[in-house]
Coordinates of C-alpha atoms and ligand atoms in Angstrom, one line a residue:
M1 CA 6.1 -18.3 27.2
E2 CA 6.2 -20.9 29.9
N3 CA 6.9 -23.6 27.4
K4 CA 9.7 -21.6 25.8
E5 CA 11.2 -21.2 29.2
L6 CA 10.9 -24.9 29.8
V7 CA 12.8 -25.6 26.6
A8 CA 15.4 -22.9 27.2
N9 CA 16.1 -24.2 30.7
A10 CA 16.6 -27.8 29.5
L11 CA 18.8 -26.6 26.6
S12 CA 20.9 -24.4 28.8
K13 CA 21.6 -27.3 31.1
A14 CA 22.3 -29.7 28.3
L15 CA 24.8 -27.2 26.9
D16 CA 26.6 -27.0 30.3
N17 CA 25.4 -23.4 30.7
E18 CA 27.5 -22.3 27.7
L19 CA 24.4 -20.4 26.7
S20 CA 22.1 -18.7 29.3
V21 CA 18.4 -19.1 29.3
E22 CA 18.2 -15.4 28.2
D23 CA 20.4 -16.1 25.2
I24 CA 18.4 -19.1 24.1
L25 CA 14.9 -17.7 24.5
P26 CA 14.9 -15.4 21.5
K27 CA 16.3 -18.2 19.3
I28 CA 13.5 -20.7 19.9
E29 CA 11.3 -21.1 16.9
R30 CA 7.8 -22.4 16.3
P31 CA 7.9 -24.8 13.4
K32 CA 5.2 -24.3 10.9
D33 CA 4.7 -28.1 10.5
S34 CA 3.8 -29.8 13.8
K35 CA 5.8 -32.9 12.6
M36 CA 8.8 -30.8 13.4
G37 CA 7.8 -30.5 17.0
D38 CA 6.0 -27.7 18.9
L39 CA 9.2 -25.7 19.5
A40 CA 12.5 -26.0 17.9
F41 CA 16.1 -24.8 18.5
P42 CA 18.5 -24.2 15.6
T43 CA 22.0 -25.5 16.4
F44 CA 23.9 -23.8 13.5
I45 CA 24.2 -20.7 15.6
L46 CA 26.5 -22.8 17.9
A47 CA 28.7 -24.3 15.1
K48 CA 31.4 -21.7 15.4
K49 CA 31.5 -21.7 19.1
F50 CA 31.7 -25.5 19.5
R51 CA 33.6 -26.1 16.2
K52 CA 31.3 -28.8 15.3
A53 CA 28.8 -29.5 12.6
P54 CA 25.3 -28.3 13.6
Q55 CA 23.9 -31.8 13.0
Q56 CA 26.4 -33.2 15.4
I57 CA 25.5 -30.6 18.0
A58 CA 21.8 -31.4 17.7
A59 CA 22.5 -35.1 18.2
D60 CA 24.7 -34.4 21.2
V61 CA 22.1 -32.2 22.8
V62 CA 19.4 -34.8 22.4
E63 CA 21.7 -37.4 24.0
K64 CA 22.2 -35.2 27.0
I65 CA 19.0 -33.3 27.5
D66 CA 16.6 -34.1 30.4
Q67 CA 13.4 -35.2 28.5
S68 CA 11.2 -35.7 31.5
S69 CA 9.2 -32.5 31.1
F70 CA 8.5 -33.2 27.4
D71 CA 6.6 -35.8 25.4
H72 CA 9.9 -36.3 23.6
V73 CA 12.9 -34.5 22.1
E74 CA 14.3 -35.2 18.6
A75 CA 17.3 -34.2 16.5
A76 CA 16.4 -33.3 12.9
G77 CA 19.4 -32.1 10.9
P78 CA 20.6 -28.8 12.4
Y79 CA 17.5 -28.6 14.8
V80 CA 16.5 -29.9 18.1
N81 CA 12.8 -30.4 18.0
F82 CA 10.7 -30.4 21.2
F83 CA 7.4 -32.2 21.4
L84 CA 5.6 -30.8 24.4
D85 CA 3.8 -33.0 26.9
K86 CA 0.2 -32.7 25.7
S87 CA -1.6 -33.5 28.9
N88 CA 0.4 -31.1 31.1
F89 CA 0.3 -28.4 28.4
S90 CA -3.5 -28.6 28.0
E91 CA -4.0 -28.5 31.8
D92 CA -1.8 -25.4 32.0
V93 CA -3.4 -23.5 29.1
L94 CA -7.0 -24.3 29.9
S95 CA -6.5 -23.5 33.5
A96 CA -5.0 -20.1 32.6
V97 CA -7.9 -19.2 30.3
L98 CA -10.6 -20.4 32.7
D99 CA -9.0 -18.7 35.7
Q100 CA -8.4 -15.4 34.0
K101 CA -11.5 -15.4 31.8
E102 CA -11.7 -12.2 29.7
N103 CA -8.5 -11.0 31.3
Y104 CA -6.6 -13.8 29.6
G105 CA -3.9 -12.3 27.4
Q106 CA -3.9 -9.0 29.3
N107 CA -0.4 -7.6 30.0
E108 CA 0.9 -4.4 31.6
D109 CA 3.5 -3.4 29.1
G110 CA 1.9 0.0 28.6
K111 CA 2.2 0.8 32.4
G112 CA -1.0 2.9 32.3
G113 CA 0.5 5.5 29.9
N114 CA -2.0 7.7 28.0
V115 CA -2.2 7.2 24.2
T116 CA -4.2 9.7 22.2
I117 CA -5.8 8.3 19.2
D118 CA -7.0 10.6 16.5
M119 CA -9.7 8.6 14.8
S120 CA -12.9 8.8 12.6
S121 CA -12.6 12.6 12.1
P122 CA -15.3 13.0 9.5
N123 CA -16.0 16.4 8.0
I124 CA -19.1 18.4 9.0
A125 CA -21.8 18.6 6.4
K126 CA -20.5 15.6 4.5
P127 CA -21.4 12.0 4.9
I128 CA -19.1 9.7 6.8
S129 CA -17.3 7.9 3.9
M130 CA -16.0 4.4 3.9
G131 CA -12.6 5.9 4.6
H132 CA -13.9 7.4 7.8
L133 CA -15.4 4.0 8.6
R134 CA -12.0 2.5 8.3
S135 CA -10.5 5.1 10.6
T136 CA -13.3 4.6 13.1
V137 CA -13.2 0.8 13.3
I138 CA -9.4 0.6 13.1
G139 CA -9.0 3.3 15.7
N140 CA -11.5 1.7 18.0
S141 CA -9.8 -1.7 17.7
V142 CA -6.3 -0.2 18.2
A143 CA -7.7 1.5 21.3
E144 CA -8.9 -1.8 22.8
I145 CA -5.7 -3.6 21.8
L146 CA -3.7 -0.9 23.6
R147 CA -5.9 -1.2 26.7
K148 CA -5.3 -5.0 26.6
N149 CA -1.5 -4.1 26.7
G150 CA -1.8 -1.9 29.7
Y151 CA -2.2 1.5 28.0
N152 CA -4.9 4.1 28.6
P153 CA -6.3 5.0 25.2
I154 CA -8.0 8.4 24.7
K155 CA -10.2 8.4 21.6
D156 CA -10.4 11.8 20.0
N157 CA -12.7 12.5 17.1
H158 CA -10.9 15.4 15.3
L159 CA -14.0 16.6 13.4
G160 CA -13.3 18.6 10.2
D161 CA -15.5 21.5 11.3
W162 CA -13.4 24.4 10.1
G163 CA -11.9 25.6 6.8
T164 CA -12.7 27.5 3.7
Q165 CA -15.2 24.9 2.6
F166 CA -17.6 26.4 5.1
G167 CA -17.6 29.6 3.2
K168 CA -18.6 27.6 0.1
L169 CA -21.3 25.8 2.0
I170 CA -22.8 28.9 3.5
T171 CA -22.8 30.5 0.0
A172 CA -24.5 27.5 -1.5
Y173 CA -27.0 27.2 1.3
L174 CA -28.0 30.9 1.0
M175 CA -28.5 30.5 -2.8
W176 CA -30.3 27.2 -3.0
G177 CA -30.9 25.8 0.4
N178 CA -34.0 25.8 2.6
E179 CA -34.4 25.1 6.2
E180 CA -37.1 22.4 5.9
D181 CA -35.0 20.2 3.6
V182 CA -31.9 20.4 5.8
K183 CA -34.0 19.5 8.9
K184 CA -35.5 16.5 7.1
D185 CA -32.3 15.1 5.7
P186 CA -29.4 17.2 6.7
I187 CA -26.3 15.5 5.3
N188 CA -27.8 14.6 1.9
N189 CA -29.1 18.1 1.3
L190 CA -26.0 19.9 2.5
V191 CA -23.9 17.7 0.2
K192 CA -26.3 18.4 -2.6
Y193 CA -25.7 22.2 -2.2
Y194 CA -21.9 21.6 -1.9
V195 CA -21.8 19.5 -5.1
K196 CA -23.9 22.0 -6.9
F197 CA -21.5 24.8 -5.8
H198 CA -18.6 22.9 -7.3
K199 CA -20.4 22.3 -10.6
I200 CA -21.5 25.9 -11.0
D201 CA -18.4 27.7 -9.8
K202 CA -16.5 26.2 -12.8
E203 CA -18.6 28.6 -15.0
Q204 CA -18.9 31.3 -12.4
P205 CA -15.5 31.6 -10.7
E206 CA -16.7 34.8 -9.0
L207 CA -18.6 32.5 -6.6
D208 CA -15.3 31.6 -5.1
D209 CA -14.8 35.2 -4.0
V210 CA -18.2 35.2 -2.3
A211 CA -17.3 32.0 -0.5
R212 CA -14.0 33.3 0.6
D213 CA -15.8 36.3 2.0
W214 CA -18.2 34.2 4.0
F215 CA -15.4 32.2 5.5
R216 CA -13.7 35.4 6.5
K217 CA -16.9 36.5 8.1
L218 CA -17.1 33.2 9.9
E219 CA -13.6 33.6 11.2
N220 CA -14.4 37.1 12.4
G221 CA -17.4 35.8 14.4
D222 CA -20.2 37.3 12.1
E223 CA -23.5 36.4 13.6
Q224 CA -25.3 34.9 10.6
A225 CA -22.2 32.9 9.5
T226 CA -21.7 31.6 13.0
K227 CA -25.3 30.6 13.4
L228 CA -25.4 28.7 10.1
W229 CA -22.0 27.0 10.9
K230 CA -23.3 25.9 14.4
W231 CA -26.4 24.6 12.9
F232 CA -24.6 22.6 10.2
R233 CA -22.3 21.2 12.8
E234 CA -25.1 20.2 15.1
V235 CA -27.2 18.4 12.5
S236 CA -24.1 16.6 11.1
L237 CA -23.1 15.4 14.6
E238 CA -26.6 14.0 15.1
A239 CA -26.4 12.1 11.9
F240 CA -22.8 10.8 12.7
G241 CA -24.1 9.8 16.2
E242 CA -26.6 7.4 14.7
I243 CA -23.8 5.6 12.8
Y244 CA -21.5 5.5 15.8
D245 CA -24.4 4.1 17.9
K246 CA -24.9 1.4 15.2
L247 CA -21.2 0.5 15.3
G248 CA -21.3 0.6 19.2
I249 CA -18.3 3.0 19.1
T250 CA -17.8 5.9 21.5
F251 CA -15.2 8.7 21.8
D252 CA -13.6 10.3 24.8
T253 CA -13.5 13.7 23.2
Y254 CA -14.9 15.5 20.1
N255 CA -12.5 18.4 19.9
G256 CA -12.8 19.2 16.2
E257 CA -10.6 21.6 14.3
A258 CA -12.6 24.7 15.3
F259 CA -11.9 23.9 19.0
Y260 CA -8.3 25.1 18.3
N261 CA -9.2 28.4 16.7
D262 CA -8.3 30.4 19.8
K263 CA -5.0 28.5 20.2
L264 CA -3.6 29.3 16.7
Q265 CA -2.0 32.6 17.6
D266 CA 0.0 30.9 20.3
V267 CA 1.3 28.4 17.7
V268 CA 2.3 31.2 15.3
D269 CA 3.9 33.2 18.2
S270 CA 5.8 30.1 19.4
L271 CA 7.0 29.3 15.9
Q272 CA 8.1 32.9 15.5
E273 CA 10.0 32.9 18.8
K274 CA 11.8 29.7 17.9
G275 CA 12.9 31.4 14.6
L276 CA 11.2 28.7 12.5
L277 CA 9.0 31.0 10.3
S278 CA 9.9 32.4 7.0
K279 CA 8.0 34.1 4.2
S280 CA 7.5 32.7 0.8
Q281 CA 5.4 34.5 -1.9
G282 CA 3.5 36.3 0.9
A283 CA 2.7 33.1 2.8
T284 CA 4.2 32.1 6.1
I285 CA 6.0 28.8 6.1
V286 CA 8.3 26.5 8.1
D287 CA 11.2 25.3 6.1
L288 CA 11.7 21.5 6.3
Q289 CA 14.6 21.0 4.0
K290 CA 16.5 19.4 6.8
Y291 CA 13.9 16.6 6.8
D292 CA 13.9 16.4 3.0
L293 CA 10.3 17.6 3.0
N294 CA 8.5 20.4 1.3
P295 CA 7.9 23.5 3.5
A296 CA 4.8 23.5 5.8
L297 CA 2.4 26.3 4.9
I298 CA 1.3 27.8 8.2
L299 CA -0.6 31.0 7.1
K300 CA -1.8 31.9 3.7
S301 CA -0.9 35.3 2.3
D302 CA -4.3 36.6 3.5
G303 CA -3.4 35.4 7.0
A304 CA -5.8 32.5 7.0
S305 CA -4.8 29.4 9.0
L306 CA -4.6 25.9 7.4
Y307 CA -5.3 22.3 8.3
I308 CA -1.7 21.9 9.5
T309 CA -1.9 25.1 11.7
R310 CA -4.8 23.5 13.5
D311 CA -3.1 20.2 13.7
I312 CA 0.0 21.7 15.3
A313 CA -2.2 23.4 17.9
T314 CA -4.0 20.0 18.4
A315 CA -0.8 18.1 19.0
I316 CA 0.5 20.7 21.5
Y317 CA -2.8 20.7 23.3
R318 CA -2.7 16.9 23.6
D319 CA 0.9 17.0 24.7
Q320 CA 0.1 19.4 27.5
T321 CA -3.2 17.9 28.5
Y322 CA -2.4 14.2 28.5
H323 CA 1.4 13.9 28.4
P324 CA 0.8 11.0 26.0
A325 CA 3.2 8.0 25.7
M326 CA 2.1 7.9 22.1
N327 CA 0.1 10.3 19.9
L328 CA -1.5 8.3 17.1
Y329 CA -3.4 9.3 14.0
V330 CA -5.5 6.8 12.2
V331 CA -5.8 8.5 8.9
G332 CA -5.7 7.2 5.3
S333 CA -2.4 6.6 3.6
E334 CA -3.0 9.5 1.2
Q335 CA -2.0 11.8 4.2
T336 CA 1.3 10.1 4.9
Y337 CA 3.4 12.9 3.5
Y338 CA 1.3 15.4 5.5
F339 CA 1.9 13.6 8.8
K340 CA 5.7 13.5 8.1
Q341 CA 5.5 17.3 7.8
L342 CA 3.4 17.7 10.9
K343 CA 5.8 15.5 12.9
A344 CA 8.8 17.4 11.6
V345 CA 7.4 20.8 12.6
L346 CA 6.6 19.5 16.1
M347 CA 10.1 18.0 16.4
E348 CA 11.5 21.4 15.4
M349 CA 9.4 23.1 18.1
G350 CA 10.6 20.6 20.7
V351 CA 7.2 19.3 21.6
P352 CA 8.0 16.3 23.9
S353 CA 5.6 13.8 22.5
A354 CA 6.6 14.6 18.9
K355 CA 9.0 11.7 18.7
N356 CA 6.1 9.3 19.7
L357 CA 3.8 10.7 17.1
H358 CA 2.8 7.8 14.7
H359 CA 0.6 8.0 11.7
I360 CA -1.3 4.8 11.4
P361 CA -2.1 4.8 7.7
F362 CA -4.6 2.6 5.9
G363 CA -5.5 1.9 2.3
L364 CA -8.1 3.5 0.1
I365 CA -11.6 2.2 -0.3
T366 CA -12.5 2.2 -3.9
V367 CA -15.8 1.2 -5.4
N368 CA -15.3 -0.9 -8.5
G369 CA -11.8 0.4 -8.7
K370 CA -12.7 4.1 -8.4
K371 CA -11.7 6.5 -5.7
L372 CA -14.5 8.1 -3.7
S373 CA -14.9 11.7 -3.3
T374 CA -17.7 13.9 -2.0
R375 CA -17.2 16.5 -4.8
S376 CA -17.8 14.1 -7.6
G377 CA -20.8 12.8 -5.7
R378 CA -19.4 9.2 -5.9
I379 CA -19.9 8.3 -2.3
I380 CA -21.1 5.3 -0.6
L381 CA -23.3 6.1 2.3
L382 CA -22.0 4.1 5.2
D383 CA -25.4 4.1 6.8
E384 CA -26.9 2.4 3.7
V385 CA -24.2 -0.3 3.8
L386 CA -24.8 -1.0 7.4
N387 CA -28.6 -1.2 6.9
E388 CA -28.3 -3.5 4.0
S389 CA -25.9 -5.8 5.9
I390 CA -28.4 -5.9 8.8
A391 CA -31.2 -6.7 6.4
I392 CA -29.3 -9.6 4.9
A393 CA -28.5 -10.9 8.4
K394 CA -32.1 -10.7 9.3
K395 CA -33.0 -12.8 6.3
Q396 CA -30.5 -15.4 7.1
I397 CA -31.7 -15.7 10.6
A398 CA -35.3 -16.0 9.4
E399 CA -34.2 -19.0 7.2
K400 CA -31.8 -20.7 9.6
N401 CA -33.2 -20.0 13.1
P402 CA -36.7 -18.5 12.9
D403 CA -37.3 -19.1 16.7
L404 CA -34.3 -17.2 17.8
P405 CA -35.1 -14.9 20.7
N406 CA -34.2 -11.2 20.2
K407 CA -33.8 -11.6 16.4
E408 CA -33.5 -7.9 15.8
E409 CA -30.6 -7.4 18.2
V410 CA -28.7 -10.5 16.8
A411 CA -29.3 -9.4 13.2
K412 CA -27.7 -6.0 14.1
E413 CA -24.8 -7.7 15.8
V414 CA -24.2 -10.0 12.9
G415 CA -24.8 -7.4 10.1
V416 CA -22.6 -4.8 11.6
G417 CA -20.0 -7.3 12.7
A418 CA -19.7 -8.5 9.1
I419 CA -18.8 -5.0 7.9
V420 CA -16.4 -4.3 10.8
F421 CA -14.7 -7.7 10.6
G422 CA -14.5 -7.5 6.8
D423 CA -12.5 -4.3 7.1
L424 CA -10.3 -5.4 10.0
K425 CA -9.3 -8.8 8.6
N426 CA -7.2 -7.1 5.9
E427 CA -3.8 -5.7 6.8
K428 CA -4.8 -2.1 7.2
I429 CA -2.5 -0.7 4.5
N430 CA -4.1 -2.7 1.8
N431 CA -6.5 -1.0 -0.5
I432 CA -10.0 -2.5 -0.5
D433 CA -12.1 -2.5 -3.5
F434 CA -15.5 -2.4 -1.9
N435 CA -17.9 -5.0 -3.0
L436 CA -20.9 -5.3 -0.8
E437 CA -21.6 -8.9 -1.8
D438 CA -18.1 -10.0 -0.6
Q439 CA -18.2 -8.3 2.7
L440 CA -21.6 -9.7 3.4
R441 CA -20.8 -13.3 2.7
F442 CA -21.6 -15.1 5.9
E443 CA -19.3 -18.1 5.3
G444 CA -15.5 -18.3 4.8
E445 CA -13.3 -15.7 6.3
T446 CA -15.9 -13.5 7.8
G447 CA -17.0 -12.1 11.1
P448 CA -20.3 -14.1 11.1
Y449 CA -18.2 -17.3 10.7
V450 CA -16.3 -16.5 13.9
Q451 CA -19.5 -15.4 15.7
Y452 CA -21.1 -18.6 14.7
A453 CA -18.3 -20.8 15.9
R454 CA -18.6 -19.1 19.3
A455 CA -22.4 -19.4 19.4
R456 CA -21.9 -23.1 18.7
A457 CA -19.6 -23.4 21.7
E458 CA -22.1 -21.6 23.8
S459 CA -24.9 -23.9 22.7
I460 CA -22.8 -26.9 23.7
L461 CA -22.2 -25.4 27.1
R462 CA -25.9 -24.7 27.6
K463 CA -26.7 -28.3 26.9
A464 CA -24.0 -29.4 29.3
G465 CA -25.4 -27.4 32.2
D466 CA -23.4 -25.7 35.0
I467 CA -19.9 -27.0 35.6
D468 CA -17.3 -25.7 38.1
F469 CA -14.2 -26.0 36.0
S470 CA -11.8 -25.3 38.8
N471 CA -12.1 -29.0 39.9
V472 CA -12.0 -30.4 36.5
D473 CA -9.0 -32.4 35.2
K474 CA -8.0 -30.6 32.0
K475 CA -5.6 -33.1 30.5
L476 CA -6.4 -33.6 26.8
N477 CA -4.0 -35.3 24.4
D478 CA -5.8 -36.1 21.2
A479 CA -4.6 -34.5 17.9
E480 CA -7.7 -32.2 17.3
S481 CA -7.7 -30.7 20.8
W482 CA -4.0 -30.2 20.6
N483 CA -4.4 -27.8 17.7
V484 CA -7.0 -25.8 19.5
I485 CA -5.0 -25.7 22.7
K486 CA -1.8 -24.5 20.9
L487 CA -3.9 -21.6 19.4
L488 CA -5.3 -20.7 22.8
N489 CA -1.8 -20.6 24.2
D490 CA -0.8 -18.3 21.4
F491 CA -3.4 -15.6 22.2
P492 CA -1.3 -13.5 24.6
A493 CA 1.6 -13.3 22.0
R494 CA -0.9 -12.2 19.3
V495 CA -2.2 -9.5 21.6
K496 CA 1.3 -8.1 22.0
M497 CA 2.0 -8.4 18.3
A498 CA -1.2 -6.6 17.3
C499 CA -0.1 -3.8 19.7
D500 CA 3.5 -3.5 18.5
E501 CA 2.2 -3.3 14.9
F502 CA -1.0 -1.3 15.5
E503 CA -2.5 -4.1 13.5
P504 CA -6.0 -5.4 14.3
S505 CA -5.8 -7.9 11.4
V506 CA -3.4 -9.9 13.6
I507 CA -6.3 -10.5 16.0
A508 CA -8.9 -11.0 13.2
K509 CA -6.7 -13.6 11.5
Y510 CA -6.1 -15.3 14.8
S511 CA -9.8 -15.5 15.5
L512 CA -10.4 -17.1 12.1
R513 CA -7.7 -19.7 12.8
L514 CA -9.2 -20.5 16.3
A515 CA -12.7 -20.7 14.9
K516 CA -11.6 -23.0 12.1
S517 CA -9.7 -25.3 14.4
F518 CA -12.6 -25.4 16.8
N519 CA -15.0 -26.3 14.0
K520 CA -12.7 -29.1 13.1
Y521 CA -12.6 -30.3 16.7
Y522 CA -16.4 -30.1 16.9
A523 CA -16.8 -32.1 13.7
H524 CA -14.4 -34.9 14.9
T525 CA -15.2 -35.1 18.6
K526 CA -18.3 -36.3 20.5
I527 CA -17.9 -33.6 23.1
L528 CA -20.9 -34.4 25.2
D529 CA -20.3 -38.2 25.3
D530 CA -20.5 -39.4 28.9
D531 CA -17.0 -40.5 29.6
E532 CA -14.1 -39.4 31.9
Q533 CA -12.9 -36.8 29.5
R534 CA -16.2 -35.0 29.0
D535 CA -15.6 -32.2 31.4
A536 CA -12.1 -31.7 30.1
R537 CA -13.5 -31.3 26.6
L538 CA -16.1 -28.9 27.9
A539 CA -13.3 -26.9 29.6
L540 CA -11.8 -26.6 26.1
V541 CA -15.1 -25.5 24.7
K542 CA -15.5 -22.9 27.4
S543 CA -12.0 -21.6 26.8
V544 CA -12.6 -21.3 23.1
S545 CA -15.8 -19.4 23.8
I546 CA -13.9 -17.0 26.1
V547 CA -11.0 -16.3 23.7
L548 CA -13.2 -15.9 20.6
K549 CA -15.5 -13.5 22.4
E550 CA -12.5 -11.5 23.7
S551 CA -10.9 -11.5 20.2
L552 CA -14.1 -10.2 18.7
R553 CA -14.4 -7.6 21.5
L554 CA -10.8 -6.3 20.6
L555 CA -12.1 -5.8 17.1
G556 CA -15.3 -4.1 18.2
V557 CA -17.5 -7.0 17.1
K558 CA -20.2 -8.4 19.3
A559 CA -20.5 -12.1 20.0
P560 CA -24.2 -13.2 20.3
D561 CA -24.7 -16.3 22.5
E562 CA -27.2 -17.7 19.9
M563 CA -27.6 -17.0 16.2
Ligands
LIG601 N1 -11.1 15.4 8.5 C1 -10.0 14.8 7.8 C2 -10.4 14.1 6.6 O1 -11.6 13.7 6.5 C3 -9.2 13.9 8.7 C4 -8.6 14.4 9.9 C5 -7.5 13.5 10.4 N2 -6.9 14.0 11.7 C6 -6.1 15.0 11.8 N3 -5.7 15.3 13.0 N4 -5.6 15.7 10.7 O2 -9.6 14.0 5.7

């Protein structure tokens, strides 16, 4: 930003204040090709005002402008191109990074406002799917990006721990289940019962009635039903916890759907009071024609609540508890229509945070082109994927760096990092056809590539020994360092952009570019050579290490010092 201001100031003066600095700032561009300068100003926007050809305006500006703060300024067709003074620029950028360290790029745009993030939200008695992995890692990264932009994120795991499926599960368990098996391997066995139920109830539809009965009992607080439900929930949470630990991801609250059971009557009463309810074929609905949406089904004809009933209660609870600046839902794009309905109902109810409800959708995970579903049994067990990735990382370390201290820990950080980064580098809306081999490749556009670049920077710094960078002259002006420095300067803008778009891939792609340009620098430069620029080069290396580590942290990926 400082440089843009420098350019805008000089331009405004050269234009005899016909345009103010504020007018000029948003017009300044960053040319893709550095031959066109570091910053550029298009003059065709002034053609009408000055009644002159843009080329002429550009030439006149260059004639008049004070070039003393720049390397040089050039006219190129309808553009004024600014080439920044490399030495001063590098001093500014490196000083900023080294002074602020991991706080570099932090801004206070969010003014401390609460943001509730509905994320992960797996269903009890089912494995966490790759879709839930996406929600978990995207949600976690969005939370860290929000924090970096001055918000206070509240990560809420909205567990799917209520609904008619629990009637089915209880039925299935009582028919085929046994306690020993569930204790040994809870999720796998519970799923087995559930899948079996769906196979058999095709031939024995009367099983559905039994299941419905069990759910009704559960809703009415029946002792046996409640005990089984609690048990299923507990063993499921234990299994989920192992995966969250592996990912290093925590939550602020675990208020699942069941938490809202005692708040549903209030929702229905309030909808009733506001005159929003109507009957349709025995069911209770909210008409949403005004929004060009299908009606929201609030109560079934037997009075049972639905997913959306519990979500309305959840949104109201969040509104009253946190007064959130934003209420976010990191949920797959297959629920996009659903979240439109939810938002519409909350708008109709006049819930204050409804207008700041955002669904953050993401694409499907398919396996070899096929959608995953628990019912069909076509599931990838996330835990297996993570374990396999860690195993491959372990093998790589054994080959490349057998003497590495704390190998186990590093293998975990690299193996898990590969999966997390592999997800986040894609724009989140894209579908991912999951191919283990691809995600686990440790070269190219991967997490381990970025981790390795940073470990390399750390290794150079270890060799160099302790340096107090505050007294170091940080003026670098060679072409390779220039690319690195421009990227370092770009980090704060990327942090904002990632926040505006709820898009971790902005940070992931940025970290790949920075790692790449640093690797190029490393290949072309004798960093540790004993000359007068040595410490300036090390200041660059240290800055890269800081910003790469911070980028990875924003993604939820660890940065081992050695690997
Ligand atoms: N448990 C749901 C599922 O697995 C996701 C819940 C998303 N959050 C919400 N508030 N509806 O599909």
